CSV table of C-alpha atoms and ligand atoms in Angstrom, one decimal:
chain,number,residue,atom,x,y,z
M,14,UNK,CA,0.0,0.0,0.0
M,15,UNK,CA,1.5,3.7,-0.8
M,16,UNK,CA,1.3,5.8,2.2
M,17,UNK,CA,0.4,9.2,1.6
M,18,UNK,CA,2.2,12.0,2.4
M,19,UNK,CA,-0.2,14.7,4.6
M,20,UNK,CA,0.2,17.7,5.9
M,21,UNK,CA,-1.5,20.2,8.5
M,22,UNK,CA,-4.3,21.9,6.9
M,23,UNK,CA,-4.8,24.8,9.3
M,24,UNK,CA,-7.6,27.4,8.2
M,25,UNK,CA,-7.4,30.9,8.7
M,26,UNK,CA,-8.1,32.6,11.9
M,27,UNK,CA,-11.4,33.2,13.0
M,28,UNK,CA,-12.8,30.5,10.5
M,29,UNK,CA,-16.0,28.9,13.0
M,30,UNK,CA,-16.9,25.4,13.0
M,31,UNK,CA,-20.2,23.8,14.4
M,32,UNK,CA,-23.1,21.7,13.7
M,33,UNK,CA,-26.2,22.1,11.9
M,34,UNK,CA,-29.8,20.8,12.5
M,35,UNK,CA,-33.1,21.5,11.7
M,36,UNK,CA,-36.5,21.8,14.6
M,37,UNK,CA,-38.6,19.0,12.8
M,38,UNK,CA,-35.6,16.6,12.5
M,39,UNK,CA,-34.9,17.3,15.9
M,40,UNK,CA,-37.5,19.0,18.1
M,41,UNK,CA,-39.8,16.1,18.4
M,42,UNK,CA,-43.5,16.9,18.9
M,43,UNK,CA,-44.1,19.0,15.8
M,44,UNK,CA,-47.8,19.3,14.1
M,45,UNK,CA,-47.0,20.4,10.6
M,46,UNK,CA,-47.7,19.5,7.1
M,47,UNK,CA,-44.5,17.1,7.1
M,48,UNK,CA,-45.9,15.3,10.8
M,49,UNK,CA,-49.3,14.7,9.0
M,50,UNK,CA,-47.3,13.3,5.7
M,51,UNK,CA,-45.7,10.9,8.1
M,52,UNK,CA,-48.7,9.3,9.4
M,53,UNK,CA,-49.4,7.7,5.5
M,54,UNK,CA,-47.9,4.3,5.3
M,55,UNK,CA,-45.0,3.9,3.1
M,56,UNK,CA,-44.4,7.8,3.1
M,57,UNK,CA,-41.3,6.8,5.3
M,58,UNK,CA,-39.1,4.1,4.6
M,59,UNK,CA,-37.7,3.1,7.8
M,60,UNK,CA,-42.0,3.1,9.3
M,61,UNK,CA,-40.8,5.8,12.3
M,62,UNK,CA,-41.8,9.1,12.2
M,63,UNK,CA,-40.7,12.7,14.1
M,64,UNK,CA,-43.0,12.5,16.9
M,65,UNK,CA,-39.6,11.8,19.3
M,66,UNK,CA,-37.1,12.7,17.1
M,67,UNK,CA,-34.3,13.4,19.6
M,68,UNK,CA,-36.7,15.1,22.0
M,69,UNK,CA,-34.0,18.1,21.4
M,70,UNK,CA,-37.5,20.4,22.7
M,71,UNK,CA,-36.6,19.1,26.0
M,72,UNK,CA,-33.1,18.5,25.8
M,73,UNK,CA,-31.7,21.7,23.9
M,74,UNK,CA,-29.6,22.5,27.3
M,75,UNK,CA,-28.1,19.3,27.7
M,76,UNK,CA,-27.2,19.0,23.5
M,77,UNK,CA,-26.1,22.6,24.2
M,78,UNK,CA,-23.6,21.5,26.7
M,79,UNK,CA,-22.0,18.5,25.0
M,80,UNK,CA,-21.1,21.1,22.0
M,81,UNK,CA,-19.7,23.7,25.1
M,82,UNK,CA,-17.5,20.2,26.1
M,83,UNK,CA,-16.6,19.4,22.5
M,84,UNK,CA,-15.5,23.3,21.7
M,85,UNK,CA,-18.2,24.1,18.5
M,86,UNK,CA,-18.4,27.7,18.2
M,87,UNK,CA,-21.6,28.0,16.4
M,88,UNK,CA,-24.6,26.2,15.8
M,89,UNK,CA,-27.4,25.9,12.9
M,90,UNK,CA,-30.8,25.4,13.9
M,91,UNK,CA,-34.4,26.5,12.7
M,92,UNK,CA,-37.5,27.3,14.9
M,93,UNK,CA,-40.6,25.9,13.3
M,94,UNK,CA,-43.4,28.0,11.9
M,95,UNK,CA,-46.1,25.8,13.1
M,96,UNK,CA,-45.1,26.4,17.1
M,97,UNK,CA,-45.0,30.5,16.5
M,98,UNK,CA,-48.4,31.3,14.0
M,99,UNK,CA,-50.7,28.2,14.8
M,100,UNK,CA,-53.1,29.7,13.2
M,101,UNK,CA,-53.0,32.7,10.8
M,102,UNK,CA,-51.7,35.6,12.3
M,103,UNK,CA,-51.5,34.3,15.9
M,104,UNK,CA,-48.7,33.9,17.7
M,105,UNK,CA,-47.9,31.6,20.7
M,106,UNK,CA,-46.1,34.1,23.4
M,107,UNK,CA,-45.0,30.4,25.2
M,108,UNK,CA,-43.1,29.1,22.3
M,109,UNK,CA,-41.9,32.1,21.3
M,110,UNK,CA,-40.3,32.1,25.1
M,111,UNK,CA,-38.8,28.9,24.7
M,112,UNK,CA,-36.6,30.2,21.6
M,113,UNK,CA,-35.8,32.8,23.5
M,114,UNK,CA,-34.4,30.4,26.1
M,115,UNK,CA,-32.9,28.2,23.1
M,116,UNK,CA,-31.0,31.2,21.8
M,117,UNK,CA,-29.7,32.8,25.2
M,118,UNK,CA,-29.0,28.8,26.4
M,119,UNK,CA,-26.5,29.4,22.8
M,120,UNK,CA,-25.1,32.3,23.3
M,121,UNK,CA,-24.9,31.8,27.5
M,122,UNK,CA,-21.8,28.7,26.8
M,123,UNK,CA,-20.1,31.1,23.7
M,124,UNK,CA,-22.0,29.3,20.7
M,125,UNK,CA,-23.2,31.5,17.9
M,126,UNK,CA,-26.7,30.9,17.2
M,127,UNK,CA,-27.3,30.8,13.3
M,128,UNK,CA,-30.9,30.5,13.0
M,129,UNK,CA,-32.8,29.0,9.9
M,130,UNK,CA,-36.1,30.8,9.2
M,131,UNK,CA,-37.6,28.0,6.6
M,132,UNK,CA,-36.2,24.4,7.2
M,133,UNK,CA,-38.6,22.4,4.8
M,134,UNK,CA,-41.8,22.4,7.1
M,135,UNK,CA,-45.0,24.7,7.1
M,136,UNK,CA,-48.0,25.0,9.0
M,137,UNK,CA,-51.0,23.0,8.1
M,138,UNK,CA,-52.8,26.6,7.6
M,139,UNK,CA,-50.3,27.6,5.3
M,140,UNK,CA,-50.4,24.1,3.4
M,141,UNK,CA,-54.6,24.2,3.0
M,142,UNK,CA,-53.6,28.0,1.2
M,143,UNK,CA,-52.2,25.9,-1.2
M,144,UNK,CA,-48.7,26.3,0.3
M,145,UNK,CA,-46.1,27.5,-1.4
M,146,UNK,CA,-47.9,27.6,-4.9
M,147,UNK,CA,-50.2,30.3,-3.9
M,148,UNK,CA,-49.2,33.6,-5.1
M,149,UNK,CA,-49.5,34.7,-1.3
M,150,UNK,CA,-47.0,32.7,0.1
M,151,UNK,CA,-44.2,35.1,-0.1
M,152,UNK,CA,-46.0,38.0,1.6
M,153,UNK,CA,-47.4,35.6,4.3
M,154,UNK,CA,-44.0,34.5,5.4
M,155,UNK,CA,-42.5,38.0,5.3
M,156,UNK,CA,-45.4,38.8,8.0
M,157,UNK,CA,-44.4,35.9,10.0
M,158,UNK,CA,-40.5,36.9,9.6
M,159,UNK,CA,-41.2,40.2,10.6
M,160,UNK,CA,-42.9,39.5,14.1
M,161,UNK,CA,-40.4,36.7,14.7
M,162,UNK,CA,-37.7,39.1,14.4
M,163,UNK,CA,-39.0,41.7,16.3
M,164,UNK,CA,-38.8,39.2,18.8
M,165,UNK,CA,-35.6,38.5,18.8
M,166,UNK,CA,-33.6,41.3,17.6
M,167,UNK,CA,-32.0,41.9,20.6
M,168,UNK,CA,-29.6,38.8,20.2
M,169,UNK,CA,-26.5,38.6,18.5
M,170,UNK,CA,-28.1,36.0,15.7
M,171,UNK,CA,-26.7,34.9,12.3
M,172,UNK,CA,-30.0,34.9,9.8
M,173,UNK,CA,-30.7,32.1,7.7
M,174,UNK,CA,-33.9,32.3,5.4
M,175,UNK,CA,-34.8,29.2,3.6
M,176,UNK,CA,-33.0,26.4,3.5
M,177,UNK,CA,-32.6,24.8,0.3
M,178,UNK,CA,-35.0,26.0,-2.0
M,179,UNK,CA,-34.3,23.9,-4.7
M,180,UNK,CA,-35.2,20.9,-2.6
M,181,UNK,CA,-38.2,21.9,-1.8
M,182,UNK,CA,-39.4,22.7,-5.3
M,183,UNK,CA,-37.9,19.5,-6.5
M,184,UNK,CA,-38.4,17.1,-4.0
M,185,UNK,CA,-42.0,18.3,-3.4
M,186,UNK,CA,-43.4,19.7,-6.6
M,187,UNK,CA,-40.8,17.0,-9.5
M,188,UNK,CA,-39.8,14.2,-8.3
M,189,UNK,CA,-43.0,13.5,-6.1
M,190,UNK,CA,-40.8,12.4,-2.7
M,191,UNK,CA,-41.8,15.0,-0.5
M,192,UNK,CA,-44.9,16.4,0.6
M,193,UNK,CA,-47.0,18.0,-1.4
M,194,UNK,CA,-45.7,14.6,-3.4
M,195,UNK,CA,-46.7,16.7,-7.0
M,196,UNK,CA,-44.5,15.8,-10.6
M,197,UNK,CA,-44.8,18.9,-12.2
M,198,UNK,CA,-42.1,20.6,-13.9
M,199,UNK,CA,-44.5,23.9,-14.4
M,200,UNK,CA,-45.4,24.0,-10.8
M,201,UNK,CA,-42.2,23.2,-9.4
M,202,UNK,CA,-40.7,26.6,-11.1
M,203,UNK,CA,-43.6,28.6,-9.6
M,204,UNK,CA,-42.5,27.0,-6.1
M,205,UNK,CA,-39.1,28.0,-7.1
M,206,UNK,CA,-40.0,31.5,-7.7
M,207,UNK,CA,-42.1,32.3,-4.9
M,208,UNK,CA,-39.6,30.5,-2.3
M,209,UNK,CA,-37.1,33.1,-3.8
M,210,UNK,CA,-39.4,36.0,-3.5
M,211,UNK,CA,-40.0,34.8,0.1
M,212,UNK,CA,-36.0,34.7,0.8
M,213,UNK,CA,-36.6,38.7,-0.9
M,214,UNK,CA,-39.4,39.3,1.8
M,215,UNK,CA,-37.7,37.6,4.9
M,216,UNK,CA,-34.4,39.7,4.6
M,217,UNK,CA,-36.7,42.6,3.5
M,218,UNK,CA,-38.4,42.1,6.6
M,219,UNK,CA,-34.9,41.3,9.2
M,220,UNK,CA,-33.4,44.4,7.5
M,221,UNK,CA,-36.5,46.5,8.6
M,222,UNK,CA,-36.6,45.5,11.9
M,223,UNK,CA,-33.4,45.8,12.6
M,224,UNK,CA,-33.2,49.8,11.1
M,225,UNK,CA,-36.2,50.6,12.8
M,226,UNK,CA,-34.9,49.3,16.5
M,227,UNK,CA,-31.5,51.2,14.9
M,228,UNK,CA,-29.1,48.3,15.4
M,229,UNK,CA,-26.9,47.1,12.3
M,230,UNK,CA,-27.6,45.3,9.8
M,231,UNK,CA,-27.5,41.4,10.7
M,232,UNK,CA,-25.8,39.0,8.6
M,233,UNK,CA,-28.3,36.9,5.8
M,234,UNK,CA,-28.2,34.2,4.0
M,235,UNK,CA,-29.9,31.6,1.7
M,236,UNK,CA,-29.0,28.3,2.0
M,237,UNK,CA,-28.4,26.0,-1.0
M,238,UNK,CA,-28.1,22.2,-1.6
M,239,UNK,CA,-25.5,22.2,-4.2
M,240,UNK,CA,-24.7,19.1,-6.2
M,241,UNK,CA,-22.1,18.1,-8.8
M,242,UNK,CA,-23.5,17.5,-12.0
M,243,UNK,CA,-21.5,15.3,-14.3
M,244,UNK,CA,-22.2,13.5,-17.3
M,245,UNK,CA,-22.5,9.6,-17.8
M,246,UNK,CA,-20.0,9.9,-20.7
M,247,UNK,CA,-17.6,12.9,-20.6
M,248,UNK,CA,-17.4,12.3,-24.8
M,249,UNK,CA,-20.7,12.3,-25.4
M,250,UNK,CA,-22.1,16.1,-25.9
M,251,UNK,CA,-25.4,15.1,-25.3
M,252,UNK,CA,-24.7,13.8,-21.3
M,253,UNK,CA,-22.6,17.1,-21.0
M,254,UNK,CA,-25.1,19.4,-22.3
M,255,UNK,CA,-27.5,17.8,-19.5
M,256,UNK,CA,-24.9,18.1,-16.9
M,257,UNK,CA,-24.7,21.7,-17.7
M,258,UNK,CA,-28.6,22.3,-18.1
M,259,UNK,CA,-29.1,20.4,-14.8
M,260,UNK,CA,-26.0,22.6,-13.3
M,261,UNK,CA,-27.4,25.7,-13.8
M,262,UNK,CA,-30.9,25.1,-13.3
M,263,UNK,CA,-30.4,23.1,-9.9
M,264,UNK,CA,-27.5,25.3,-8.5
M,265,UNK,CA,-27.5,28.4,-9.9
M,266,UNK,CA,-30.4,29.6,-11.1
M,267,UNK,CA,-32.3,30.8,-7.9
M,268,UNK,CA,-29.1,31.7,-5.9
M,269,UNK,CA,-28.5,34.0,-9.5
M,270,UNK,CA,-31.8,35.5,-8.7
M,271,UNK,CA,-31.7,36.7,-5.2
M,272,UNK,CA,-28.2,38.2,-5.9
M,273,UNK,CA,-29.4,40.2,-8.9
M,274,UNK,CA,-32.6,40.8,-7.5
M,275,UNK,CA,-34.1,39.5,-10.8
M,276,UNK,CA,-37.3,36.7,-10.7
M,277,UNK,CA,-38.3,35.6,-13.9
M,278,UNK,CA,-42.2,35.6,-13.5
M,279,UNK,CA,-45.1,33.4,-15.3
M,280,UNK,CA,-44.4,34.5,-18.8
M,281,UNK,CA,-40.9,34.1,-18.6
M,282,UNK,CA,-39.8,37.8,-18.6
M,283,UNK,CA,-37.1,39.0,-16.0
M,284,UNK,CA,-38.9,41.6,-12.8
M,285,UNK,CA,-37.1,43.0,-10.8
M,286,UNK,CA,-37.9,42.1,-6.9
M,287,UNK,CA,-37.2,45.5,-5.1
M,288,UNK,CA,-36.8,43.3,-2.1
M,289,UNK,CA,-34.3,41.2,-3.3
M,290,UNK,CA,-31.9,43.9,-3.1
M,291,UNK,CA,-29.3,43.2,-0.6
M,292,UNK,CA,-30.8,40.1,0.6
M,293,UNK,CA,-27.5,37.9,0.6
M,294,UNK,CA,-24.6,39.0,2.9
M,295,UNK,CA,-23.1,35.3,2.2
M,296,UNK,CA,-24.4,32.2,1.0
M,297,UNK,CA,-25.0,29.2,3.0
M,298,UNK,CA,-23.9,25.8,0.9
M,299,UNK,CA,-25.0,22.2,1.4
M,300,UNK,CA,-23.0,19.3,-0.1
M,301,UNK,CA,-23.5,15.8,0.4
M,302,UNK,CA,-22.6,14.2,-3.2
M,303,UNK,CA,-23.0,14.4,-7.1
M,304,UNK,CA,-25.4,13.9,-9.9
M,305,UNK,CA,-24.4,11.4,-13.0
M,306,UNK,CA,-26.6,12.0,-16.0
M,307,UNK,CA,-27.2,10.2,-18.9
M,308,UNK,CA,-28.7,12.1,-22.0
M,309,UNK,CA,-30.5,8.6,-22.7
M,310,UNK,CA,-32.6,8.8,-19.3
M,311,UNK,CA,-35.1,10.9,-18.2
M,312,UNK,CA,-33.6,12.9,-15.6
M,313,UNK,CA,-37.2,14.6,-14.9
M,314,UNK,CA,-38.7,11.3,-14.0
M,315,UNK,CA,-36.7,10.1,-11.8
M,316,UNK,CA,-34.3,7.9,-14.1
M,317,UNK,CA,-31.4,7.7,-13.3
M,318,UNK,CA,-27.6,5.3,-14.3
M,319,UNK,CA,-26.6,3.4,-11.8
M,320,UNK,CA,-23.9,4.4,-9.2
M,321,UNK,CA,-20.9,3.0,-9.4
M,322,UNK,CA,-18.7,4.3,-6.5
M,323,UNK,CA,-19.0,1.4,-3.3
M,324,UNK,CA,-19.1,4.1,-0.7
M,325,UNK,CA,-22.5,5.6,-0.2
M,326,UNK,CA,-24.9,7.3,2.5
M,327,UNK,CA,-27.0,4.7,4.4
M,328,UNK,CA,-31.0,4.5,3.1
M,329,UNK,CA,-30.5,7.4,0.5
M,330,UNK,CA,-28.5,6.8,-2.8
M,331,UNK,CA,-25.8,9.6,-2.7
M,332,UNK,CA,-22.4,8.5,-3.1
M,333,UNK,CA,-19.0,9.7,-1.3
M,334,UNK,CA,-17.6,12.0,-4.2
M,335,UNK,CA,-15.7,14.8,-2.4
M,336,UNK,CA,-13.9,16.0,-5.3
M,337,UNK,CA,-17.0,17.6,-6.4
M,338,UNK,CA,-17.0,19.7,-3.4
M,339,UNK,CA,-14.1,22.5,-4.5
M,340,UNK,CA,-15.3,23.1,-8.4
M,341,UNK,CA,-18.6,24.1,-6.7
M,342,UNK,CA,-17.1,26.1,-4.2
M,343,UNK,CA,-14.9,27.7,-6.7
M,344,UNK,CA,-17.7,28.5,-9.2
M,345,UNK,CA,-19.7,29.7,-6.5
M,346,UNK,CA,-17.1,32.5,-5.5
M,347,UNK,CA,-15.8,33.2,-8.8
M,348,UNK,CA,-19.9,34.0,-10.3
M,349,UNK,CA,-21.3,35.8,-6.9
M,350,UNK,CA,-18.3,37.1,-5.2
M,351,UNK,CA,-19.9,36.8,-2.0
M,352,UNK,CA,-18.4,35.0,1.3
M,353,UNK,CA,-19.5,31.1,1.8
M,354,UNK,CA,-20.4,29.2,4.9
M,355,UNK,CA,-20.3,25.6,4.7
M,356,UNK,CA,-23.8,25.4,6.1
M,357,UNK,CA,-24.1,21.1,5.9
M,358,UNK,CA,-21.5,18.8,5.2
M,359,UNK,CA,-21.6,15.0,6.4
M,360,UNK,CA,-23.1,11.5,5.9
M,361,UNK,CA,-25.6,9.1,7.4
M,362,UNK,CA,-23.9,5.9,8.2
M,363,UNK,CA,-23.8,3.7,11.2
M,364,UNK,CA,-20.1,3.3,10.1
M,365,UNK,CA,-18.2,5.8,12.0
M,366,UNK,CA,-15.3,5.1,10.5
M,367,UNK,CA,-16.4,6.3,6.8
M,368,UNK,CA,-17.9,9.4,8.6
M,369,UNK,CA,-14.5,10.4,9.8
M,370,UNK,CA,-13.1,9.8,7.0
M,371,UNK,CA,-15.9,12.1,5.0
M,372,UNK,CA,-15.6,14.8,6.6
M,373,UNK,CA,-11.7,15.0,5.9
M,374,UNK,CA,-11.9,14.2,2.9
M,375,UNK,CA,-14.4,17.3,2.2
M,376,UNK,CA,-12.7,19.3,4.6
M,377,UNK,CA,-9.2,18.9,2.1
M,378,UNK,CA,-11.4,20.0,-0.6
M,379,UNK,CA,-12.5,23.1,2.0
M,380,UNK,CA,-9.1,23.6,2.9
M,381,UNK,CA,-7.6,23.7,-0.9
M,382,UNK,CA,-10.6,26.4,-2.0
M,383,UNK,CA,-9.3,28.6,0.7
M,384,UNK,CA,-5.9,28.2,-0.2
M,385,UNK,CA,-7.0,29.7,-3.9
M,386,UNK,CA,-8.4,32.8,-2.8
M,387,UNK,CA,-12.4,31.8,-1.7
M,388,UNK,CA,-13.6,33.5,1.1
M,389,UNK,CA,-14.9,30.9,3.4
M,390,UNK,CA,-16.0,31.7,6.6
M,391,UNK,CA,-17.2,28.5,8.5
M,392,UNK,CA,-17.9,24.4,8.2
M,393,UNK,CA,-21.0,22.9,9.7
M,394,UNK,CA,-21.2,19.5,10.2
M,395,UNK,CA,-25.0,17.7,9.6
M,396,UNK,CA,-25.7,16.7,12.4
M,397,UNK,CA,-24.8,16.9,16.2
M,398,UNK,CA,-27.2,14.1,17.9
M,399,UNK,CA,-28.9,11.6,15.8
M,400,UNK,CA,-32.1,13.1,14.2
M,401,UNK,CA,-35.0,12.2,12.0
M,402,UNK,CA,-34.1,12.1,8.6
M,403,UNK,CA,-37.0,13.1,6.3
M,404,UNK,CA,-38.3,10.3,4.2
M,405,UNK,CA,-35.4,7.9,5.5
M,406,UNK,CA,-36.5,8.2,9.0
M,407,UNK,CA,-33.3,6.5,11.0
M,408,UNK,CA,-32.4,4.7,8.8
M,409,UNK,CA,-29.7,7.7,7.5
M,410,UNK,CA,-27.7,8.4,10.3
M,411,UNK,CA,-26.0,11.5,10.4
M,412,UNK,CA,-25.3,12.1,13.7
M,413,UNK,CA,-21.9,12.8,15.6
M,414,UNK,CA,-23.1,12.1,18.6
M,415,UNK,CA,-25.5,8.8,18.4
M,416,UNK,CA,-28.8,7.4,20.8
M,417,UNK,CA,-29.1,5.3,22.7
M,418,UNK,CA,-32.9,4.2,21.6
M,419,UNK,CA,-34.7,3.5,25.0
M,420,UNK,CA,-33.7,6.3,27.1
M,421,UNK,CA,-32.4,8.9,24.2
M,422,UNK,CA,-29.0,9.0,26.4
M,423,UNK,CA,-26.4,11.0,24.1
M,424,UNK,CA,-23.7,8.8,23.1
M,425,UNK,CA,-20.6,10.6,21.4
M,426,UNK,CA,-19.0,8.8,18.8
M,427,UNK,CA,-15.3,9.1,17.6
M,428,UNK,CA,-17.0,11.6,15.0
M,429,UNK,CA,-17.6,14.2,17.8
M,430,UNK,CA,-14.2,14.0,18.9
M,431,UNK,CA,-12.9,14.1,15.3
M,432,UNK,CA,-14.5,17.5,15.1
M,433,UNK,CA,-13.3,18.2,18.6
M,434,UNK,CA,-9.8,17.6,17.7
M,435,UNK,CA,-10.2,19.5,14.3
M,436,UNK,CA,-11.5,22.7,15.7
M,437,UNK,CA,-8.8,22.5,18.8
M,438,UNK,CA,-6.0,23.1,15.9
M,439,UNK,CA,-7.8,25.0,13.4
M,440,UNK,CA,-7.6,22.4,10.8
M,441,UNK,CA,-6.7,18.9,9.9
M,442,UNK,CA,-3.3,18.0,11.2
M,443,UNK,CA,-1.3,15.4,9.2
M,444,UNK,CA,-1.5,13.4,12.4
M,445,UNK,CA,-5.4,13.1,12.0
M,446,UNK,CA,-5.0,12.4,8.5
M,447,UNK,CA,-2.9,10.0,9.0
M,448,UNK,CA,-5.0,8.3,11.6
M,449,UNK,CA,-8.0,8.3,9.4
M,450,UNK,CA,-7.6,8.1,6.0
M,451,UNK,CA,-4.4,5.2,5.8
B,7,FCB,C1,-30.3,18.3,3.6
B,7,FCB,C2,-31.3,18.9,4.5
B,7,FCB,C3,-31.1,18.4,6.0
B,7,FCB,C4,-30.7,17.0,6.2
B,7,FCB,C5,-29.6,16.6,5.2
B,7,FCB,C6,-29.1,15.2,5.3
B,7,FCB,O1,-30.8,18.3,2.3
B,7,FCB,O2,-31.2,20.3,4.5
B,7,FCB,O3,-32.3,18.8,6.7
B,7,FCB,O4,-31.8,16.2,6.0
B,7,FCB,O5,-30.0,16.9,3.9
């Protein structure tokens, strides 16, 4: 066997390192349009649903404290809709205090909260308004934005507004796998374009709040799933005119929008969005794995060639493929100039072994972007404790720190001290290289 040669990869000062999860995953207890989709047989392959979770509703102060222990500096979580506006325009002053107590429980052991406004889940009021296809939506979340914020503008909070955008219009209005569980390419674009006039609204409405109360200007951000696109056959210009179609449409279309502050509405013509206008301070990117096309498949139906690298997320077919990691990184710089958090980043696998080696792996390809002049300010790791995963149920285990199923008792794994030992030197010594990867 060659052994590699490694060396310490320390980032730049200041560069933050953390966790991310999401209140449904996590929370337990949730009644939302995603808890209802659960209850249908076969919606979830695993059978289990959120109603547990990690009971992280109840337990946010000890999951709080295990990051203090294992040095995370921030952490990525979302509050859920449903909890704050049960019904149209009224809110719940309890839950509201409990977020309160989830944010100050943060920032009380030095963790920077960065909060997700949109994590895939919406009220069942908001799903019988036809969700995110009526031409509503947008301003209807803005309102709810707005009083959350004025809320809790007096803590020092990272904004995130949706997460994933692309997912959601794919996953739920495409492909048929989420809820609303629809296959059309026509509504899936109007999804796409209101959740992006939504982002417009949400910062639209944080920016507001925060002027009016006169405190600065918070940092923003979209978060987007980015995946690698690549053809089946690199010779055939068919599969790399896909790959590029299914490039730009999946990752750069929307995130092109809310930077330009252009939507392109019904009839195809651009608008401009007034409040689109400086609605990203940095983008938020996801990355789990790539995208093989074949010209010869559908793509829009679901067809797919089959994968052909061994290593591969438990219960969901994405395969470990970090070198796709620093082109999209690079692009994403090069096109929107704007700073990049590593906002998700890991794998569900009950082998902790490969998840080690994961997340060095991707944190090389991290490490090498920086090196060539991208502005990264942070690396999450998805996910702390061991959560629901959305159609997978348990059967995709991301977590760091695992369950023990009976009484929910935390149990790190060599994972969490992975990260603890990466974020005690900055970086990935050639010692933890060495230790992992040969
Ligand atoms: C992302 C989602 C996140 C989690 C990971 C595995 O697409 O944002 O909630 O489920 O995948």
């Amino acid at each position: 066997m060659i052994k590699m040669e490694y060396k310490d990869l320390i980032f730049p000062a200041g560069f933050k390192w953390g966790t991310a999860s999401s209140a449904h995953q996590s929370e337990g207890g949730n009644h939302n349009d995603w808890s209802e989709w659960e209850q249908v047989q076969g919606n979830v392959k695993d059978g289990t649903d959120s109603q547990v979770a990690c009971d992280h509703y109840n337990r946010y102060e000890e999951d709080f404290d295990l990051m203090k222990e294992f040095g995370h500096q921030v952490h990525r979580f979302s509050i859920e809709w449903s909890r704050i506006e049960p019904s149209p325009e009224r809110w719940d002053e309890r839950e509201l205090e409990h977020y309160r107590r989830v944010i100050q429980a943060l920032l009380v052991r030095g963790i920077q909260p960065m909060l997700t406004l949109h994590h895939f889940t919406n009220p069942i009021w908001f799903r019988d308004l036809g969700s995110w296809l009526n031409p509503e939506a947008p301003e209807i979340f803005g309102r709810y934005v707005g009083k959350l914020v004025s809320e809790l503008k007096d803590f020092d909070i990272i904004w995130n507004t949706i997460n994933e955008p692309m997912v959601i219009s794919a996953m739920g209005y495409l492909f048929g796998e989420f809820p609303p569980q629809r296959k059309d390419f026509g509504d899936a674009q109007v999804v796409s374009r209101h959740l992006l006039m939504a982002h417009g609204q949400a910062a639209e409405a944080i920016r507001e709040t925060y002027e009016e109360s006169g405190k600065n200007h918070p940092l923003i951000a979209p978060v987007m799933s980015v995946s690698h696109f690549m053809p089946e056959d690199p010779d055939d210009p068919d599969d790399v005119e896909l790959a590029t179609y299914l490039d730009e449409l999946y990752n750069h279309m929307w995130i092109k929008g809310a930077i330009t502050g252009k939507v392109i509405d019904a009839e195809g013509n651009e608008m401009r969005y007034e409040a689109l206008e400086n609605s990203v301070d940095f983008i938020g990117m996801n990355y789990y794995s790539r995208q093989v096309v074949s010209s010869r498949m559908d793509f829009l139906n679901g067809e797919m060639p089959e994968k052909t690298i061994a290593e591969r997320c438990d219960g969901l077919d994405w395969e470990v493929f970090p070198d796709g990691y620093y082109p999209l990184i690079k692009t994403f710089w090069e096109r929107y100039g704007k700073p990049l958090w590593m906002t998700e980043n890991g794998i569900g696998t009950m082998d902790d072994s490969l998840k080690c080696r994961y997340i060095i792996s991707h944190l090389q390809q991290v490490y090498n972007a920086i090196q060539d002049g991208v502005d990264i300010w942070g690396y999450l790791v998805w996910t702390w404790v061991t959560n629901f995963e959305w159609a997978q149920g348990f059967m995709s285990d991301f977590g760091l720190v695992g369950m023990e199923p009976s009484t929910l008792q935390r149990i790190p794994r060599e994972s969490a001290y992975l990260l603890k030992d990466i974020i005690e030197h900055n970086g990935i010594t050639k010692e933890i290289q060495q230790r992992f990867l040969q």
